[in-house]
Amino acid sequence: SPVPAPTATLVRVLKNSNTLGIAIEGGANTRQPLPRIVTIQKGGSAHNCGQLRVGQIILEVNGISLKGQEHKDAARIIAEAFKTKEKDHIDFLVFEPG
Amino acid sequence: REKRLTLPPSEITLL
């Protein structure tokens, strides 16, 4: 039977808590080349949004591709997206690997 | 035969 291709989903996280509340692993030049969500903390904005899951891979943050970004740079892009007052939300493009 | 992993594991960052 055909294997469905993983589909990317756009998830909008409202900044309705003091913390984003995710832990990520991975980045360019590691075994996990794109950041993967490994923890979602209760009470954080990510948890409140209800659409992010452990195991999802983050492809883009506010339209910025994380492909080729090393771990620290990917983490910085996400942290800055949460910190900026220009937007009350962060858009994550994620997919769930098969 | 076991595949050799050449890339290192990643650190984890809490955001």
GROMACS .gro file of C-alpha atoms in nm:
model
  113
    1SER     CA    1   0.000   0.000   0.000
    2PRO     CA    2   0.121   0.351  -0.072
    3VAL     CA    3   0.301   0.535   0.205
    4PRO     CA    4   0.155   0.882   0.255
    5ALA     CA    5   0.410   1.159   0.224
    6PRO     CA    6   0.453   1.360   0.542
    7THR     CA    7   0.259   1.681   0.512
    8ALA     CA    8   0.372   2.011   0.653
    9THR     CA    9   0.134   2.198   0.880
   10LEU     CA   10   0.137   2.566   0.964
   11VAL     CA   11   0.082   2.616   1.337
   12ARG     CA   12   0.026   2.960   1.488
   13VAL     CA   13   0.136   2.992   1.851
   14LEU     CA   14  -0.004   3.293   2.035
   15LYS     CA   15   0.231   3.447   2.290
   16ASN     CA   16  -0.013   3.408   2.575
   17SER     CA   17   0.237   3.293   2.838
   18ASN     CA   18   0.571   3.421   2.964
   19THR     CA   19   0.746   3.122   2.811
   20LEU     CA   20   0.727   2.944   2.477
   21GLY     CA   21   0.786   2.615   2.656
   22ILE     CA   22   0.945   2.382   2.402
   23ALA     CA   23   1.277   2.203   2.400
   24ILE     CA   24   1.440   2.127   2.067
   25GLU     CA   25   1.724   1.907   1.954
   26GLY     CA   26   1.901   1.897   1.623
   27GLY     CA   27   2.034   2.131   1.361
   28ALA     CA   28   2.272   2.127   1.068
   29ASN     CA   29   2.577   1.899   1.107
   30THR     CA   30   2.411   1.677   1.367
   31ARG     CA   31   2.233   1.341   1.338
   32GLN     CA   32   1.904   1.532   1.342
   33PRO     CA   33   1.956   1.790   1.066
   34LEU     CA   34   1.637   1.988   1.133
   35PRO     CA   35   1.520   2.085   1.482
   36ARG     CA   36   1.285   1.836   1.644
   37ILE     CA   37   1.054   1.911   1.936
   38VAL     CA   38   1.154   1.690   2.228
   39THR     CA   39   0.952   1.848   2.512
   40ILE     CA   40   0.644   2.066   2.544
   41GLN     CA   41   0.601   2.223   2.886
   42LYS     CA   42   0.257   2.260   3.036
   43GLY     CA   43   0.150   2.621   3.073
   44GLY     CA   44   0.380   2.748   2.800
   45SER     CA   45   0.249   2.922   2.489
   46ALA     CA   46   0.328   2.617   2.275
   47HIS     CA   47   0.127   2.389   2.503
   48ASN     CA   48  -0.161   2.636   2.520
   49CYS     CA   49  -0.186   2.643   2.142
   50GLY     CA   50  -0.266   2.271   2.145
   51GLN     CA   51  -0.130   2.193   1.799
   52LEU     CA   52   0.241   2.129   1.858
   53ARG     CA   53   0.351   1.775   1.942
   54VAL     CA   54   0.669   1.607   2.062
   55GLY     CA   55   0.842   1.453   1.761
   56GLN     CA   56   0.743   1.720   1.511
   57ILE     CA   57   1.020   1.866   1.296
   58ILE     CA   58   1.033   2.244   1.261
   59LEU     CA   59   1.085   2.347   0.899
   60GLU     CA   60   1.023   2.722   0.924
   61VAL     CA   61   0.972   2.993   1.186
   62ASN     CA   62   0.778   3.299   1.065
   63GLY     CA   63   0.872   3.201   0.712
   64ILE     CA   64   1.243   3.166   0.793
   65SER     CA   65   1.373   2.826   0.682
   66LEU     CA   66   1.572   2.635   0.943
   67LYS     CA   67   1.734   2.419   0.676
   68GLY     CA   68   2.111   2.447   0.706
   69GLN     CA   69   2.092   2.632   1.039
   70GLU     CA   70   2.306   2.491   1.317
   71HIS     CA   71   2.143   2.415   1.650
   72LYS     CA   72   2.239   2.740   1.822
   73ASP     CA   73   2.122   2.949   1.526
   74ALA     CA   74   1.790   2.766   1.502
   75ALA     CA   75   1.739   2.813   1.876
   76ARG     CA   76   1.824   3.182   1.845
   77ILE     CA   77   1.575   3.230   1.558
   78ILE     CA   78   1.298   3.074   1.768
   79ALA     CA   79   1.395   3.269   2.081
   80GLU     CA   80   1.397   3.598   1.889
   81ALA     CA   81   1.061   3.518   1.729
   82PHE     CA   82   0.919   3.476   2.079
   83LYS     CA   83   1.089   3.784   2.217
   84THR     CA   84   0.999   4.038   1.950
   85LYS     CA   85   0.708   4.266   2.029
   86GLU     CA   86   0.634   4.319   1.661
   87LYS     CA   87   0.408   4.012   1.659
   88ASP     CA   88   0.178   3.853   1.916
   89HIS     CA   89   0.230   3.508   1.764
   90ILE     CA   90   0.485   3.278   1.601
   91ASP     CA   91   0.406   3.075   1.289
   92PHE     CA   92   0.573   2.734   1.286
   93LEU     CA   93   0.580   2.516   0.977
   94VAL     CA   94   0.614   2.163   1.110
   95PHE     CA   95   0.579   1.808   0.991
   96GLU     CA   96   0.542   1.478   1.166
   97PRO     CA   97   0.787   1.222   1.026
   98GLY     CA   98   0.635   0.890   0.917
   99ARG     CA   99   2.663  -0.469   0.922
  100GLU     CA  100   2.600  -0.177   1.153
  101LYS     CA  101   2.589   0.162   0.990
  102ARG     CA  102   2.849   0.395   1.129
  103LEU     CA  103   2.716   0.725   1.255
  104THR     CA  104   2.949   1.001   1.155
  105LEU     CA  105   2.744   1.298   1.270
  106PRO     CA  106   2.736   1.393   1.636
  107PRO     CA  107   2.417   1.404   1.840
  108SER     CA  108   2.272   1.745   1.902
  109GLU     CA  109   2.247   1.936   2.222
  110ILE     CA  110   1.901   2.020   2.352
  111THR     CA  111   1.785   2.376   2.415
  112LEU     CA  112   1.484   2.477   2.620
  113LEU     CA  113   1.303   2.775   2.477
   0.00000   0.00000   0.00000
